[in-house]
Amino acid sequence: MPNCCWRGCGEPVENDEARMTNDEGSTNARMTKGRAHTSRADSDFVIDSSFNASPARTIRHSSLSEGLIANAAQLAELLPLIERNARVAVDTEADSLHCYREKLCLLQVSLPEGDFLVDPLVENDLAPLADTLARKEIVLHGADYDLRLLRRALNFQPARLFDTVIAARLLGVREFSYAALVEKYFGIQLAKGSQKANWALRPLSPKMEEYARNDTHYLLPLAEKLAKQLIERDRFEWFQQSCERAIVLAAIDRERDAEKAWRIPGSGLIRGREAAILRALWHWRDREAERFDRPSFHVLRNDQLIETARAACRGETLQFRHFSERRARDFQATINSALSLKEEDWPETRKRRGERPTREMERAAETLRKRRDHAASELKIEPSFIAPRATIDAIAANGARAEQLLVAWQRQLIGL
């Protein structure tokens, strides 16, 4: 990797929470002593000499930074700006709260030159943009959702990633939402009014545009501050490992299992005929939501499905005012059909996950937890960020899964 050279003006904010123990014999000292003088050389996070780390950057391309980039000419003007930068701040907006199957509705891009909003809903070829971004280091906050959305919409996968959530958690920051980090490092409180807006609507209101620009406006200077702290604490290599894993995991499709999808939160105690009704109602709701292109909770909330299933078994019928006559009729027909099922057609009772752990597994898990908790205490990071409980139990049951479930720095901290 190329040598790391810091030429930005942003200095990290020091705080007791993010400071780490470097005493001789501490977890961090043992793991980093051999590379204490090589961290900067090994890091390839380079801030361009022209980069202004202040969040109040001057926008020099007003023709692109006002309104949405919605045609080929504007896109052709944006691409060279991206090309000349090593890293790009990116965010996305979708319409998951307003339709059945979410879609990419807005792509925000921030560079030292300014903040830009790309409209993916117009008939415009975004393949050149995706290809250009794929060659850059992409700065995202909580990357998994955005990477999955971009992969579905643009077949996009970055070569390199800087996830500010991973960086903050590795520094022991407990409040790591984007708004919390912007306030912590820049003393600025961001407005939250457009979080649940319908981003498929056009034109976007000035308030929505401002919200969208702010979502990436602070990411580059924030990444600089976080990266500098990670390097100072000899955790940048750990950070890179976790970001590489995040890219891999986001590229794995999550297939919905129709036999499990209906087991919604709160349904754990549902059994027998109630489960049969709940299953039928869940699939009915899913069809209704798809038919009218609305999120499923617009038809019925999860708690209403569960309440309806229990009431039906008591011989009671619940009425919902927002149902049309046709929907109410189909709703009742679904319940009646489920009530008529024979017992052998009811869903199977959910079995316990896996076999009961042996004493040897329990001892192994306890040993791993103690190592994890000790390392977390010394490093002042959350134990679950090193290894969640379920992961520790899985490794205790089958040690061969450690490499699949944890990256190298996590395995090393718990002695694997």
XYZ file of C-alpha atoms in Angstrom:
416
model
C 0.000 0.000 0.000
C 1.222 3.568 -0.567
C 2.551 5.558 2.333
C 0.074 7.582 4.340
C 0.517 11.358 4.269
C -1.720 13.649 6.333
C -2.176 17.108 4.901
C -5.707 17.974 6.000
C -6.371 20.658 8.592
C -8.864 18.712 10.698
C -7.550 17.584 14.068
C -9.214 14.727 15.966
C -11.282 15.555 19.015
C -9.628 13.932 22.001
C -11.863 12.410 24.664
C -11.497 9.952 27.482
C -13.980 7.593 25.841
C -11.870 7.159 22.718
C -8.465 7.008 24.460
C -6.944 3.563 24.715
C -4.557 1.841 27.094
C -1.010 1.492 25.833
C 0.626 0.334 29.059
C 3.192 -2.422 28.718
C 1.351 -5.742 28.824
C -2.041 -4.298 27.925
C -4.094 -5.915 25.152
C -3.392 -3.089 22.746
C 0.317 -2.923 23.540
C 0.741 -6.661 23.031
C -1.071 -6.597 19.682
C 0.450 -3.400 18.283
C 3.950 -3.189 19.762
C 5.472 -4.847 16.717
C 3.846 -2.435 14.295
C 3.815 0.777 16.326
C 6.117 2.465 13.806
C 4.518 1.026 10.676
C 0.838 1.955 11.041
C 1.166 5.217 9.161
C 3.239 3.643 6.431
C 0.777 0.787 6.034
C -2.286 3.042 5.850
C -3.417 4.282 2.462
C -5.905 6.862 3.707
C -4.452 9.999 2.093
C -6.031 13.436 2.278
C -5.539 15.445 -0.890
C -3.477 18.597 -0.331
C -6.331 20.725 -1.654
C -8.873 19.148 0.671
C -10.517 21.482 3.162
C -11.422 19.492 6.258
C -13.778 22.170 7.488
C -17.424 21.120 7.014
C -18.202 24.615 5.704
C -16.701 23.959 2.268
C -17.021 26.384 -0.611
C -19.114 25.005 -3.452
C -17.383 25.922 -6.694
C -19.668 24.171 -9.204
C -22.980 25.965 -8.743
C -24.386 24.651 -12.024
C -24.360 21.136 -10.563
C -24.853 21.896 -6.887
C -28.266 23.509 -7.295
C -31.151 21.127 -7.796
C -30.777 17.566 -9.065
C -28.381 16.147 -11.635
C -30.956 14.732 -14.011
C -29.509 14.640 -17.532
C -26.513 13.283 -19.412
C -24.826 16.679 -19.778
C -24.867 17.311 -16.028
C -23.647 13.792 -15.342
C -20.799 14.261 -17.817
C -19.789 17.378 -15.882
C -19.829 15.530 -12.553
C -17.736 12.525 -13.591
C -14.418 14.411 -14.031
C -14.843 15.909 -10.561
C -15.163 12.425 -9.108
C -12.259 11.133 -11.197
C -9.782 13.598 -9.734
C -10.555 12.632 -6.139
C -9.305 9.552 -4.304
C -12.401 9.187 -2.168
C -16.038 10.140 -2.414
C -18.719 10.520 0.238
C -21.934 8.756 -0.760
C -25.416 8.259 0.651
C -28.735 7.059 -0.715
C -32.407 7.763 -0.175
C -35.138 5.238 -0.911
C -38.913 5.017 -0.550
C -39.201 1.961 1.709
C -41.815 3.669 3.912
C -44.031 4.447 0.943
C -44.046 1.445 -1.407
C -43.993 -2.354 -1.430
C -40.589 -2.820 -3.033
C -38.173 -0.016 -2.255
C -36.129 1.617 -4.979
C -33.193 3.986 -5.156
C -34.670 7.487 -5.300
C -31.654 9.724 -4.744
C -27.880 9.370 -4.766
C -25.902 11.961 -2.820
C -22.245 12.546 -3.679
C -19.914 14.880 -1.784
C -16.445 15.936 -2.895
C -14.128 18.735 -1.792
C -15.702 20.639 -4.720
C -19.222 20.433 -3.301
C -22.319 18.358 -2.565
C -24.274 16.894 -5.483
C -27.647 15.169 -5.816
C -28.084 12.625 -8.606
C -31.607 11.686 -9.681
C -31.787 7.941 -10.503
C -35.505 8.083 -11.332
C -35.090 9.852 -14.675
C -34.212 7.962 -17.851
C -30.480 8.437 -17.604
C -27.623 5.959 -17.949
C -25.917 5.845 -14.554
C -23.509 3.044 -15.512
C -20.621 5.508 -16.100
C -21.227 6.972 -12.644
C -21.270 3.529 -11.036
C -18.076 2.546 -12.877
C -16.322 5.731 -11.765
C -17.391 5.368 -8.136
C -16.322 1.717 -8.108
C -12.707 2.799 -8.584
C -12.752 5.133 -5.587
C -12.735 4.746 -1.841
C -16.371 5.235 -0.863
C -17.140 6.898 2.465
C -20.488 5.750 3.870
C -22.180 5.827 7.235
C -23.558 2.376 8.059
C -22.694 0.939 4.670
C -24.684 -2.308 4.469
C -28.087 -0.866 3.515
C -26.657 1.596 0.993
C -24.379 -0.984 -0.625
C -27.256 -3.442 -1.042
C -29.479 -0.751 -2.530
C -26.750 0.421 -4.927
C -25.955 -3.140 -5.940
C -29.589 -3.830 -6.847
C -30.078 -0.522 -8.638
C -26.720 0.016 -10.361
C -24.862 -3.290 -10.013
C -22.382 -1.305 -7.934
C -19.751 -2.681 -5.584
C -16.889 -0.531 -4.278
C -13.263 -1.548 -4.392
C -12.636 0.168 -1.076
C -14.886 1.349 1.737
C -14.624 3.726 4.670
C -17.574 3.095 6.994
C -17.773 5.822 9.634
C -19.891 3.612 11.906
C -17.182 0.947 12.025
C -14.547 3.628 12.626
C -16.477 5.232 15.473
C -17.179 1.919 17.195
C -13.515 0.913 16.965
C -12.703 4.165 18.758
C -15.139 3.341 21.540
C -17.696 5.991 20.596
C -21.034 4.837 22.023
C -23.325 7.328 20.241
C -22.437 6.633 16.627
C -25.442 7.794 14.615
C -24.519 10.222 11.842
C -26.180 13.124 13.650
C -24.399 12.252 16.904
C -20.994 12.101 15.199
C -21.519 15.401 13.381
C -22.449 17.052 16.662
C -19.536 15.423 18.506
C -16.840 16.349 15.990
C -18.191 19.594 14.515
C -20.620 20.910 17.132
C -23.438 21.041 14.578
C -26.962 19.725 15.160
C -28.592 18.347 12.031
C -32.301 18.647 11.310
C -34.173 15.327 11.181
C -37.403 16.444 9.555
C -37.017 14.562 6.254
C -35.999 11.137 7.566
C -39.368 9.600 6.692
C -40.094 11.653 3.581
C -41.182 10.094 0.309
C -38.030 10.473 -1.759
C -39.767 9.265 -4.922
C -41.725 12.520 -5.133
C -40.615 15.217 -7.550
C -39.762 17.995 -7.218
C -37.981 17.640 -3.905
C -38.703 20.439 -1.482
C -35.836 22.790 -0.522
C -35.961 21.257 2.958
C -35.514 17.743 1.537
C -32.641 18.863 -0.690
C -30.881 20.462 2.274
C -31.383 17.313 4.351
C -30.006 15.146 1.532
C -26.911 17.315 1.045
C -26.195 17.346 4.768
C -26.209 13.542 4.781
C -22.906 13.522 2.887
C -21.611 17.057 3.471
C -19.746 16.122 6.668
C -18.632 12.612 5.741
C -15.232 13.449 4.217
C -13.965 15.652 7.075
C -15.485 13.188 9.550
C -13.650 10.303 7.887
C -10.402 12.253 8.110
C -10.780 12.841 11.827
C -11.758 9.232 12.513
C -8.959 7.834 10.356
C -6.367 9.957 12.117
C -7.550 8.716 15.510
C -7.555 5.115 14.302
C -3.977 5.441 13.092
C -2.865 7.093 16.337
C -4.393 4.199 18.278
C -2.987 1.538 15.940
C -6.462 0.327 14.967
C -6.516 1.339 11.318
C -5.567 -2.151 10.162
C -8.468 -3.567 12.187
C -10.730 -0.991 10.578
C -9.627 -2.006 7.081
C -10.316 -5.663 7.831
C -13.846 -4.855 9.010
C -14.577 -2.643 5.996
C -13.380 -5.352 3.614
C -15.715 -7.814 5.351
C -18.583 -5.316 5.074
C -18.149 -5.173 1.284
C -18.234 -8.970 1.051
C -21.305 -9.349 3.279
C -23.269 -6.649 1.437
C -22.769 -8.554 -1.827
C -24.519 -11.656 -0.446
C -28.200 -11.789 -1.387
C -30.692 -12.251 1.418
C -33.360 -14.603 0.156
C -36.698 -14.385 1.937
C -37.871 -17.744 3.234
C -41.643 -17.803 2.816
C -41.928 -20.485 5.504
C -40.198 -18.263 8.054
C -41.123 -14.743 6.971
C -44.542 -14.869 8.619
C -42.970 -15.501 12.037
C -42.975 -11.802 12.873
C -41.744 -10.150 16.085
C -44.160 -10.944 18.896
C -45.260 -14.266 17.408
C -42.925 -16.458 19.456
C -45.735 -17.807 21.659
C -48.206 -18.329 18.804
C -49.050 -22.025 18.368
C -51.464 -24.340 16.581
C -54.532 -22.823 14.948
C -53.458 -19.296 15.895
C -50.224 -19.863 13.980
C -52.171 -21.138 10.967
C -54.284 -17.977 10.930
C -51.280 -15.719 11.414
C -49.444 -17.408 8.546
C -52.443 -17.029 6.234
C -52.960 -13.385 7.203
C -49.292 -12.562 6.689
C -49.350 -13.926 3.137
C -52.663 -12.145 2.445
C -51.172 -8.869 3.697
C -48.094 -9.367 1.533
C -50.237 -9.877 -1.591
C -52.327 -6.800 -0.763
C -49.247 -4.650 -0.237
C -47.716 -5.768 -3.529
C -50.987 -5.284 -5.395
C -51.249 -1.634 -4.358
C -47.507 -0.947 -4.113
C -47.619 0.011 -0.461
C -45.486 -1.107 2.485
C -47.094 -3.986 4.349
C -47.732 -1.961 7.507
C -50.067 0.266 5.477
C -52.364 -2.758 5.178
C -52.048 -4.020 8.767
C -49.348 -3.705 11.397
C -47.687 -6.800 12.834
C -49.405 -6.413 16.196
C -52.780 -6.213 14.417
C -52.070 -9.493 12.600
C -51.295 -11.220 15.895
C -54.321 -9.699 17.611
C -56.564 -10.819 14.732
C -55.240 -14.406 14.837
C -55.892 -14.680 18.573
C -59.328 -13.095 18.314
C -60.341 -15.447 15.480
C -59.542 -18.466 17.647
C -61.878 -17.047 20.282
C -64.628 -16.699 17.688
C -64.299 -12.913 17.558
C -64.065 -10.777 14.427
C -62.038 -7.574 14.380
C -63.091 -4.702 12.151
C -60.685 -2.225 10.574
C -62.183 1.056 9.399
C -59.618 1.695 6.693
C -60.552 -1.526 4.854
C -62.576 -1.239 1.687
C -65.542 -3.564 1.276
C -63.519 -5.773 -1.051
C -60.521 -5.912 1.303
C -62.708 -6.678 4.325
C -64.337 -9.533 2.416
C -60.982 -11.028 1.369
C -59.645 -10.561 4.885
C -62.484 -12.568 6.422
C -62.258 -15.241 3.726
C -58.564 -15.688 4.555
C -59.384 -16.182 8.235
C -62.162 -18.656 7.472
C -59.894 -20.659 5.191
C -57.213 -20.887 7.885
C -59.779 -21.893 10.520
C -60.881 -24.808 8.345
C -57.382 -26.314 8.096
C -56.799 -29.716 9.646
C -54.313 -29.940 12.482
C -51.716 -31.664 10.310
C -51.713 -28.580 8.067
C -50.936 -26.152 10.869
C -47.397 -24.759 11.016
C -44.943 -26.876 12.942
C -44.025 -25.707 16.399
C -40.769 -23.847 16.265
C -37.908 -26.019 17.431
C -35.073 -24.850 19.631
C -32.106 -23.582 17.664
C -29.495 -26.297 17.536
C -28.779 -28.899 20.154
C -28.424 -28.159 23.823
C -24.789 -27.129 24.418
C -22.569 -29.638 26.162
C -20.593 -28.702 29.260
C -17.500 -28.539 27.106
C -19.202 -26.032 24.787
C -20.375 -23.961 27.745
C -16.860 -23.863 29.201
C -15.403 -22.891 25.821
C -17.983 -20.123 25.409
C -17.300 -18.801 28.907
C -13.551 -18.711 28.205
C -14.111 -16.790 24.973
C -16.479 -14.344 26.693
C -13.950 -13.628 29.446
C -11.214 -12.949 26.898
C -13.549 -10.745 24.890
C -14.729 -8.768 27.916
C -11.170 -8.278 29.146
C -10.037 -6.993 25.745
C -13.091 -4.743 25.438
C -12.440 -3.254 28.872
C -8.809 -2.481 28.053
C -9.609 -1.061 24.620
C -12.756 0.744 25.830
C -14.936 -0.629 23.050
C -18.215 -2.529 23.231
C -17.769 -6.282 23.831
C -20.427 -7.072 21.227
C -18.379 -5.259 18.583
C -15.551 -7.724 19.161
C -17.868 -10.737 19.106
C -21.635 -10.902 19.750
C -22.861 -13.560 22.165
C -24.454 -15.653 19.411
C -21.162 -15.652 17.512
C -19.241 -16.813 20.574
C -21.740 -19.623 21.164
C -21.468 -20.699 17.514
C -17.664 -20.797 17.682
C -17.729 -22.673 20.986
C -19.906 -25.302 19.305
C -17.765 -25.426 16.164
C -14.376 -23.744 16.262
C -13.984 -24.052 12.504
C -16.591 -21.298 12.085
C -14.361 -18.650 13.674
C -12.805 -17.566 10.380
C -16.227 -17.347 8.756
C -17.791 -15.282 11.548
C -14.946 -13.021 12.693
C -12.181 -11.058 10.980
C -8.548 -11.446 12.021
C -8.405 -8.725 14.677
C -11.532 -10.054 16.386
C -10.187 -13.605 16.419
C -6.872 -12.408 17.796
C -8.507 -10.487 20.644
C -10.356 -13.585 21.870
C -7.324 -15.813 21.469
C -8.191 -17.739 18.304
